[in-house]
Amino acid sequence: MMEGTKDPVEAGGSASASPPVDPGPTGRAERAARRKAFAGRYALLPLRLFLGVTFVYAGLDKLADSHYLAGRNDPLSFYAQTVAAKAGSPIGWALEPALHAPTFFGLLIAFGELAVGLGTLFGLLGRVAALGGTLLSLTLFLTISWNVSPYYLGNDLPYLMAWTALLLAGTPYLSVDGYLARRAERDRQRGLTESAVLRRTVLDGGIAAVALGGGGLLAGSLTATFVRRKPKPAAAAGSTAPAQGAAKVSVAVADVPVGGSATVKDPSSGDAVYVVQPTAGQYCGLSSVCTHAGCTVDPPKNGQLSCPCHGSRFDASTGAVLNGPAVKPLPKYTVTKDGDRLDLGAVQS
Ligand code: FES
């Protein structure tokens, strides 16, 4: 060591007293390039985690929902939702088989989502999982979200685009696919023949797939058996009159123009209700909660209420469904005129 210089290791705690060593322009450029390469390599990881978790959750949620496979008499069932989607979809004809075997197709979709989610999370056959996600999202876009206007309010199109990115990139990092690919490379360098490398990769990939598939089946079956939610009771006509003693909910007549609405709150549920005047002198209240999946429908416009989530449309004078995927009308409330006030009454239907 040159006299007068200090070895940083020897210097120990006193190293902080020395001025930091400038790596120079080349060193800084290398570090920046390394950081960029690192960020680029893991750029799709947040998207992959989101899609994986969401699809696992969506699959398990369907299996835990007692309405999902309840059959044609339940408006929240897979069957009823498929009937509604078929009516307004450009690929309605392709949904016909699902109506003949709704239980099979309902389970296929739920377990398919689970498999896609797990494959994506673990990065096992990542491109195959992304292809599954792409096809599922494309189907949902062409059926459930097809009537959403404007198109960017529907959520299946963004999912479709997100899956396409993963389909192109695959899951080469922090994944089973990546591990198998790196091991295959090491095997080649060790001098294994290409067929031996392939055999080892297929065998271990197959074992991982069977283990993950078995885990998914077990998780799905346990969810369907033990985590099943109780069915929501159907609202009976006239059964939700405001509770005794509840404050009267009213709105000024002047606030409800013909074709327009004013928003009040149902004192029993806390949900927003649109008090509407579809034709001069005719008043009623319509729940703002979409009967498809609970989004808030927009206030009436041009005689209709539209749901921004999947495009259901409802008649502004009756609450009847004009366009699915909702199959049940919006709950309708009586509204009585009392001088210059309009009082919200009970749910009629
Ligand atoms: S159409 Fe799906 S929540 Fe309204």
Tab-separated table of C-alpha atoms and ligand atoms in Angstrom:
chain	number	residue	atom	x	y	z
A	1	MET	CA	0.000	0.000	0.000
A	2	MET	CA	1.302	3.470	-0.769
A	3	GLU	CA	2.275	5.648	2.084
A	4	GLY	CA	-0.406	8.102	3.063
A	5	THR	CA	-3.311	6.028	1.586
A	6	LYS	CA	-5.751	4.057	3.735
A	7	ASP	CA	-7.073	0.547	3.019
A	8	PRO	CA	-10.885	0.865	3.415
A	9	VAL	CA	-11.070	-2.554	5.151
A	10	GLU	CA	-8.395	-1.610	7.634
A	11	ALA	CA	-10.006	1.751	8.141
A	12	GLY	CA	-13.209	0.011	9.409
A	13	GLY	CA	-15.504	2.480	11.196
A	14	SER	CA	-13.361	5.430	10.238
A	15	ALA	CA	-14.100	4.790	6.537
A	16	SER	CA	-17.036	7.167	6.774
A	17	ALA	CA	-14.586	9.945	7.460
A	18	SER	CA	-12.972	9.422	4.032
A	19	PRO	CA	-14.575	11.114	1.067
A	20	PRO	CA	-16.598	8.634	-1.068
A	21	VAL	CA	-14.695	7.261	-3.999
A	22	ASP	CA	-16.083	8.614	-7.243
A	23	PRO	CA	-16.650	5.632	-9.572
A	24	GLY	CA	-16.129	7.912	-12.528
A	25	PRO	CA	-18.399	8.388	-15.530
A	26	THR	CA	-17.926	4.828	-16.789
A	27	GLY	CA	-18.767	3.291	-13.394
A	28	ARG	CA	-21.840	5.484	-13.005
A	29	ALA	CA	-23.054	4.604	-16.486
A	30	GLU	CA	-22.566	0.903	-15.750
A	31	ARG	CA	-24.519	1.150	-12.510
A	32	ALA	CA	-27.355	3.017	-14.252
A	33	ALA	CA	-27.422	0.405	-17.012
A	34	ARG	CA	-27.557	-2.390	-14.398
A	35	ARG	CA	-30.448	-0.677	-12.601
A	36	LYS	CA	-32.335	-0.246	-15.885
A	37	ALA	CA	-31.778	-3.878	-16.838
A	38	PHE	CA	-33.019	-4.989	-13.397
A	39	ALA	CA	-36.144	-2.816	-13.667
A	40	GLY	CA	-36.804	-4.045	-17.200
A	41	ARG	CA	-36.448	-7.684	-16.161
A	42	TYR	CA	-39.028	-7.390	-13.382
A	43	ALA	CA	-41.300	-4.824	-15.058
A	44	LEU	CA	-44.140	-7.312	-15.543
A	45	LEU	CA	-43.899	-8.825	-12.077
A	46	PRO	CA	-46.528	-6.528	-10.438
A	47	LEU	CA	-48.926	-7.238	-13.313
A	48	ARG	CA	-48.285	-10.958	-13.029
A	49	LEU	CA	-48.939	-10.934	-9.274
A	50	PHE	CA	-52.123	-8.919	-9.734
A	51	LEU	CA	-53.512	-11.171	-12.470
A	52	GLY	CA	-52.514	-14.341	-10.627
A	53	VAL	CA	-54.071	-13.301	-7.318
A	54	THR	CA	-57.185	-11.927	-9.016
A	55	PHE	CA	-57.864	-15.080	-11.008
A	56	VAL	CA	-57.281	-17.345	-8.001
A	57	TYR	CA	-59.676	-15.157	-6.024
A	58	ALA	CA	-62.256	-15.086	-8.851
A	59	GLY	CA	-62.225	-18.890	-9.162
A	60	LEU	CA	-62.544	-19.483	-5.406
A	61	ASP	CA	-65.193	-16.767	-5.096
A	62	LYS	CA	-67.381	-18.521	-7.674
A	63	LEU	CA	-66.986	-21.853	-5.885
A	64	ALA	CA	-67.946	-20.238	-2.561
A	65	ASP	CA	-71.042	-18.598	-4.049
A	66	SER	CA	-74.155	-20.695	-3.482
A	67	HIS	CA	-76.001	-18.828	-6.254
A	68	TYR	CA	-73.410	-19.663	-8.901
A	69	LEU	CA	-74.547	-23.216	-9.693
A	70	ALA	CA	-78.091	-22.817	-8.370
A	71	GLY	CA	-79.733	-23.343	-11.772
A	72	ARG	CA	-82.212	-21.574	-13.962
A	73	ASN	CA	-84.542	-20.340	-11.190
A	74	ASP	CA	-81.887	-18.237	-9.510
A	75	PRO	CA	-81.257	-14.935	-11.338
A	76	LEU	CA	-77.711	-14.801	-9.929
A	77	SER	CA	-76.781	-18.258	-11.239
A	78	PHE	CA	-74.302	-19.003	-14.015
A	79	TYR	CA	-77.215	-20.248	-16.128
A	80	ALA	CA	-79.287	-17.050	-15.759
A	81	GLN	CA	-76.261	-14.833	-16.344
A	82	THR	CA	-75.397	-16.810	-19.473
A	83	VAL	CA	-78.949	-16.476	-20.817
A	84	ALA	CA	-78.781	-12.697	-20.273
A	85	ALA	CA	-75.300	-12.392	-21.824
A	86	LYS	CA	-76.320	-14.497	-24.832
A	87	ALA	CA	-79.079	-12.069	-25.778
A	88	GLY	CA	-76.783	-9.110	-26.407
A	89	SER	CA	-73.540	-10.807	-27.421
A	90	PRO	CA	-72.070	-11.111	-30.921
A	91	ILE	CA	-71.016	-14.670	-30.009
A	92	GLY	CA	-74.330	-15.603	-28.370
A	93	TRP	CA	-74.476	-18.776	-30.511
A	94	ALA	CA	-71.256	-20.020	-28.860
A	95	LEU	CA	-72.899	-19.928	-25.423
A	96	GLU	CA	-75.543	-22.509	-26.408
A	97	PRO	CA	-73.560	-25.546	-25.087
A	98	ALA	CA	-73.140	-23.787	-21.712
A	99	LEU	CA	-76.926	-23.620	-21.390
A	100	HIS	CA	-77.229	-27.367	-21.977
A	101	ALA	CA	-74.628	-28.257	-19.342
A	102	PRO	CA	-74.457	-25.222	-17.005
A	103	THR	CA	-72.950	-27.105	-14.058
A	104	PHE	CA	-70.106	-28.506	-16.152
A	105	PHE	CA	-69.309	-25.170	-17.797
A	106	GLY	CA	-69.744	-23.242	-14.543
A	107	LEU	CA	-67.220	-25.509	-12.822
A	108	LEU	CA	-64.955	-25.424	-15.873
A	109	ILE	CA	-64.792	-21.632	-15.687
A	110	ALA	CA	-64.262	-21.524	-11.904
A	111	PHE	CA	-61.511	-24.166	-11.929
A	112	GLY	CA	-60.108	-22.709	-15.157
A	113	GLU	CA	-59.674	-19.327	-13.453
A	114	LEU	CA	-58.060	-21.047	-10.489
A	115	ALA	CA	-55.617	-22.938	-12.732
A	116	VAL	CA	-54.765	-19.822	-14.739
A	117	GLY	CA	-54.182	-17.834	-11.539
A	118	LEU	CA	-51.953	-20.476	-9.934
A	119	GLY	CA	-49.957	-21.062	-13.126
A	120	THR	CA	-49.375	-17.312	-13.403
A	121	LEU	CA	-48.413	-16.827	-9.768
A	122	PHE	CA	-45.927	-19.704	-9.741
A	123	GLY	CA	-44.773	-19.081	-13.295
A	124	LEU	CA	-45.431	-22.665	-14.293
A	125	LEU	CA	-46.290	-22.996	-17.990
A	126	GLY	CA	-46.662	-19.217	-17.790
A	127	ARG	CA	-47.534	-18.684	-21.438
A	128	VAL	CA	-50.155	-21.445	-21.375
A	129	ALA	CA	-51.691	-19.845	-18.263
A	130	ALA	CA	-51.606	-16.416	-19.942
A	131	LEU	CA	-53.293	-17.909	-23.019
A	132	GLY	CA	-56.038	-19.282	-20.756
A	133	GLY	CA	-56.420	-15.854	-19.127
A	134	THR	CA	-56.530	-14.193	-22.542
A	135	LEU	CA	-59.269	-16.526	-23.797
A	136	LEU	CA	-61.339	-16.151	-20.625
A	137	SER	CA	-61.063	-12.350	-20.734
A	138	LEU	CA	-61.867	-12.282	-24.449
A	139	THR	CA	-64.988	-14.386	-23.844
A	140	LEU	CA	-66.088	-12.134	-20.972
A	141	PHE	CA	-65.445	-9.045	-23.075
A	142	LEU	CA	-67.563	-10.380	-25.949
A	143	THR	CA	-70.403	-11.440	-23.654
A	144	ILE	CA	-70.641	-9.638	-20.310
A	145	SER	CA	-68.890	-6.351	-21.206
A	146	TRP	CA	-69.926	-6.095	-24.844
A	147	ASN	CA	-72.659	-3.524	-24.237
A	148	VAL	CA	-70.696	-1.246	-21.922
A	149	SER	CA	-70.546	2.236	-23.335
A	150	PRO	CA	-68.129	3.865	-23.687
A	151	TYR	CA	-66.052	0.729	-24.108
A	152	TYR	CA	-63.291	1.780	-21.717
A	153	LEU	CA	-65.629	1.559	-18.732
A	154	GLY	CA	-65.894	-2.225	-19.105
A	155	ASN	CA	-63.274	-4.098	-17.085
A	156	ASP	CA	-62.748	-7.151	-19.277
A	157	LEU	CA	-60.971	-5.295	-22.079
A	158	PRO	CA	-58.149	-4.059	-19.805
A	159	TYR	CA	-57.789	-7.628	-18.489
A	160	LEU	CA	-57.554	-8.886	-22.059
A	161	MET	CA	-54.765	-6.401	-22.821
A	162	ALA	CA	-52.941	-7.238	-19.584
A	163	TRP	CA	-53.019	-10.956	-20.360
A	164	THR	CA	-51.750	-10.293	-23.869
A	165	ALA	CA	-48.632	-8.615	-22.408
A	166	LEU	CA	-47.984	-11.673	-20.231
A	167	LEU	CA	-48.670	-14.003	-23.147
A	168	LEU	CA	-45.924	-12.270	-25.142
A	169	ALA	CA	-43.405	-12.031	-22.299
A	170	GLY	CA	-43.977	-15.377	-20.560
A	171	THR	CA	-42.817	-15.834	-16.958
A	172	PRO	CA	-39.028	-16.254	-17.184
A	173	TYR	CA	-38.120	-14.721	-13.787
A	174	LEU	CA	-38.935	-15.769	-10.224
A	175	SER	CA	-40.805	-18.739	-11.653
A	176	VAL	CA	-40.742	-22.493	-12.092
A	177	ASP	CA	-40.342	-21.937	-15.847
A	178	GLY	CA	-37.247	-19.809	-15.214
A	179	TYR	CA	-35.749	-22.360	-12.845
A	180	LEU	CA	-36.264	-25.211	-15.342
A	181	ALA	CA	-34.818	-23.139	-18.200
A	182	ARG	CA	-31.683	-22.237	-16.216
A	183	ARG	CA	-31.208	-25.799	-15.083
A	184	ALA	CA	-31.559	-27.039	-18.650
A	185	GLU	CA	-28.831	-24.581	-19.654
A	186	ARG	CA	-26.511	-25.879	-16.926
A	187	ASP	CA	-27.247	-29.468	-18.011
A	188	ARG	CA	-26.217	-28.621	-21.569
A	189	GLN	CA	-22.993	-27.097	-20.336
A	190	ARG	CA	-22.354	-30.272	-18.318
A	191	GLY	CA	-22.550	-32.136	-21.621
A	192	LEU	CA	-25.986	-33.808	-21.326
A	193	THR	CA	-27.577	-34.640	-24.640
A	194	GLU	CA	-30.501	-32.528	-25.824
A	195	SER	CA	-32.944	-35.436	-25.411
A	196	ALA	CA	-31.786	-36.023	-21.812
A	197	VAL	CA	-32.167	-32.326	-21.025
A	198	LEU	CA	-35.666	-32.338	-22.523
A	199	ARG	CA	-36.661	-35.491	-20.630
A	200	ARG	CA	-35.509	-34.005	-17.310
A	201	THR	CA	-37.313	-30.705	-17.967
A	202	VAL	CA	-40.585	-32.343	-19.057
A	203	LEU	CA	-40.536	-34.785	-16.147
A	204	ASP	CA	-39.913	-32.155	-13.471
A	205	GLY	CA	-42.277	-29.660	-15.125
A	206	GLY	CA	-44.936	-32.397	-15.207
A	207	ILE	CA	-44.427	-33.199	-11.529
A	208	ALA	CA	-44.728	-29.503	-10.647
A	209	ALA	CA	-47.884	-29.193	-12.792
A	210	VAL	CA	-49.505	-32.225	-11.153
A	211	ALA	CA	-48.615	-30.895	-7.681
A	212	LEU	CA	-49.963	-27.423	-8.443
A	213	GLY	CA	-53.070	-28.802	-10.192
A	214	GLY	CA	-53.729	-31.116	-7.234
A	215	GLY	CA	-53.304	-28.197	-4.833
A	216	GLY	CA	-55.754	-26.125	-6.894
A	217	LEU	CA	-58.326	-28.932	-7.003
A	218	LEU	CA	-58.027	-29.432	-3.266
A	219	ALA	CA	-58.322	-25.699	-2.530
A	220	GLY	CA	-61.350	-25.426	-4.853
A	221	SER	CA	-63.085	-28.461	-3.373
A	222	LEU	CA	-62.454	-27.318	0.209
A	223	THR	CA	-63.769	-23.841	-0.640
A	224	ALA	CA	-66.916	-25.250	-2.268
A	225	THR	CA	-67.499	-27.523	0.733
A	226	PHE	CA	-66.569	-25.429	3.749
A	227	VAL	CA	-66.494	-21.758	2.716
A	228	ARG	CA	-69.785	-21.658	0.877
A	229	ARG	CA	-71.689	-18.446	1.512
A	230	LYS	CA	-75.367	-18.590	2.462
A	231	PRO	CA	-77.675	-17.534	-0.414
A	232	LYS	CA	-78.946	-13.978	-0.171
A	233	PRO	CA	-82.696	-13.992	0.510
A	234	ALA	CA	-84.731	-12.655	-2.406
A	235	ALA	CA	-86.431	-9.361	-1.612
A	236	ALA	CA	-90.150	-9.898	-1.303
A	237	ALA	CA	-92.499	-7.371	-2.817
A	238	GLY	CA	-93.622	-4.768	-0.316
A	239	SER	CA	-91.457	-6.250	2.425
A	240	THR	CA	-89.084	-3.356	2.878
A	241	ALA	CA	-91.272	-0.585	4.090
A	242	PRO	CA	-89.348	2.003	6.053
A	243	ALA	CA	-88.881	0.874	9.649
A	244	GLN	CA	-91.342	2.181	12.247
A	245	GLY	CA	-90.078	5.457	13.612
A	246	ALA	CA	-87.508	5.858	10.833
A	247	ALA	CA	-87.084	9.451	9.692
A	248	LYS	CA	-89.241	10.306	6.677
A	249	VAL	CA	-87.193	10.624	3.500
A	250	SER	CA	-88.445	13.275	1.144
A	251	VAL	CA	-87.310	15.594	-1.571
A	252	ALA	CA	-88.708	18.826	-3.020
A	253	VAL	CA	-90.935	18.349	-6.078
A	254	ALA	CA	-88.989	21.116	-7.810
A	255	ASP	CA	-85.810	19.003	-7.560
A	256	VAL	CA	-87.227	16.210	-9.730
A	257	PRO	CA	-87.705	17.446	-13.301
A	258	VAL	CA	-89.528	15.396	-15.937
A	259	GLY	CA	-87.010	12.814	-17.209
A	260	GLY	CA	-84.589	13.646	-14.397
A	261	SER	CA	-84.093	12.529	-10.824
A	262	ALA	CA	-83.060	13.477	-7.317
A	263	THR	CA	-81.077	11.144	-5.098
A	264	VAL	CA	-82.186	10.144	-1.596
A	265	LYS	CA	-81.080	7.407	0.785
A	266	ASP	CA	-83.120	4.324	1.671
A	267	PRO	CA	-83.193	4.562	5.491
A	268	SER	CA	-83.267	0.746	5.883
A	269	SER	CA	-80.348	-0.206	3.627
A	270	GLY	CA	-78.462	3.074	3.278
A	271	ASP	CA	-78.461	2.598	-0.524
A	272	ALA	CA	-78.995	5.545	-2.829
A	273	VAL	CA	-82.421	5.706	-4.491
A	274	TYR	CA	-83.277	7.808	-7.529
A	275	VAL	CA	-86.632	9.591	-7.216
A	276	VAL	CA	-87.694	9.936	-10.846
A	277	GLN	CA	-90.448	11.608	-12.837
A	278	PRO	CA	-90.515	9.657	-16.116
A	279	THR	CA	-93.622	11.453	-17.358
A	280	ALA	CA	-95.187	14.646	-16.026
A	281	GLY	CA	-96.836	14.075	-12.651
A	282	GLN	CA	-95.741	10.425	-12.349
A	283	TYR	CA	-93.212	9.688	-9.627
A	284	CYS	CA	-91.450	6.613	-8.314
A	285	GLY	CA	-88.153	5.639	-6.732
A	286	LEU	CA	-85.602	3.261	-8.278
A	287	SER	CA	-82.755	1.658	-6.414
A	288	SER	CA	-79.318	2.693	-7.664
A	289	VAL	CA	-77.870	-0.775	-6.954
A	290	CYS	CA	-77.482	-2.820	-10.130
A	291	THR	CA	-79.098	-6.226	-9.807
A	292	HIS	CA	-76.281	-7.856	-11.757
A	293	ALA	CA	-73.302	-7.432	-9.454
A	294	GLY	CA	-74.098	-4.469	-7.264
A	295	CYS	CA	-72.448	-1.551	-9.078
A	296	THR	CA	-74.125	1.846	-8.832
A	297	VAL	CA	-76.197	2.574	-11.921
A	298	ASP	CA	-76.049	6.064	-13.395
A	299	PRO	CA	-78.994	8.468	-12.893
A	300	PRO	CA	-81.697	8.291	-15.568
A	301	LYS	CA	-80.930	9.698	-18.990
A	302	ASN	CA	-83.122	9.391	-22.077
A	303	GLY	CA	-85.580	7.211	-20.166
A	304	GLN	CA	-82.945	4.661	-19.102
A	305	LEU	CA	-80.556	3.964	-16.254
A	306	SER	CA	-77.258	2.439	-17.352
A	307	CYS	CA	-74.816	0.446	-15.299
A	308	PRO	CA	-71.199	1.422	-16.008
A	309	CYS	CA	-69.806	-1.968	-14.965
A	310	HIS	CA	-71.163	-4.369	-17.582
A	311	GLY	CA	-73.638	-2.331	-19.568
A	312	SER	CA	-77.007	-3.378	-18.132
A	313	ARG	CA	-79.762	-0.880	-18.905
A	314	PHE	CA	-83.023	-0.393	-17.033
A	315	ASP	CA	-86.285	1.350	-17.885
A	316	ALA	CA	-86.482	4.630	-15.972
A	317	SER	CA	-90.227	4.376	-15.373
A	318	THR	CA	-90.441	0.735	-14.237
A	319	GLY	CA	-86.907	-0.422	-13.428
A	320	ALA	CA	-87.357	-3.310	-15.911
A	321	VAL	CA	-84.252	-4.739	-17.585
A	322	LEU	CA	-83.809	-3.440	-21.128
A	323	ASN	CA	-80.419	-4.985	-21.621
A	324	GLY	CA	-78.441	-7.597	-19.640
A	325	PRO	CA	-76.376	-9.058	-18.168
A	326	ALA	CA	-78.716	-8.090	-15.289
A	327	VAL	CA	-81.850	-10.209	-15.312
A	328	LYS	CA	-83.731	-8.722	-12.373
A	329	PRO	CA	-85.380	-5.289	-12.494
A	330	LEU	CA	-84.208	-2.510	-10.209
A	331	PRO	CA	-86.221	-2.487	-6.979
A	332	LYS	CA	-88.954	0.131	-7.305
A	333	TYR	CA	-90.217	2.316	-4.431
A	334	THR	CA	-93.550	4.080	-4.085
A	335	VAL	CA	-93.298	7.844	-3.959
A	336	THR	CA	-96.171	9.981	-2.653
A	337	LYS	CA	-96.643	13.658	-3.326
A	338	ASP	CA	-97.367	15.736	-0.266
A	339	GLY	CA	-97.701	19.396	-1.181
A	340	ASP	CA	-94.371	20.494	-2.559
A	341	ARG	CA	-92.583	17.407	-1.182
A	342	LEU	CA	-92.193	13.855	-2.497
A	343	ASP	CA	-92.035	11.142	0.198
A	344	LEU	CA	-90.185	7.885	-0.361
A	345	GLY	CA	-92.307	4.866	0.542
A	346	ALA	CA	-91.897	1.098	0.554
A	347	VAL	CA	-90.262	-1.126	-2.071
A	348	GLN	CA	-92.940	-2.404	-4.431
A	349	SER	CA	-90.951	-4.924	-6.413
B	1	FES	S1	-74.164	-4.726	-15.257
B	1	FES	FE1	-72.817	-5.786	-13.990
B	1	FES	S2	-72.967	-4.739	-12.111
B	1	FES	FE2	-74.318	-3.698	-13.413
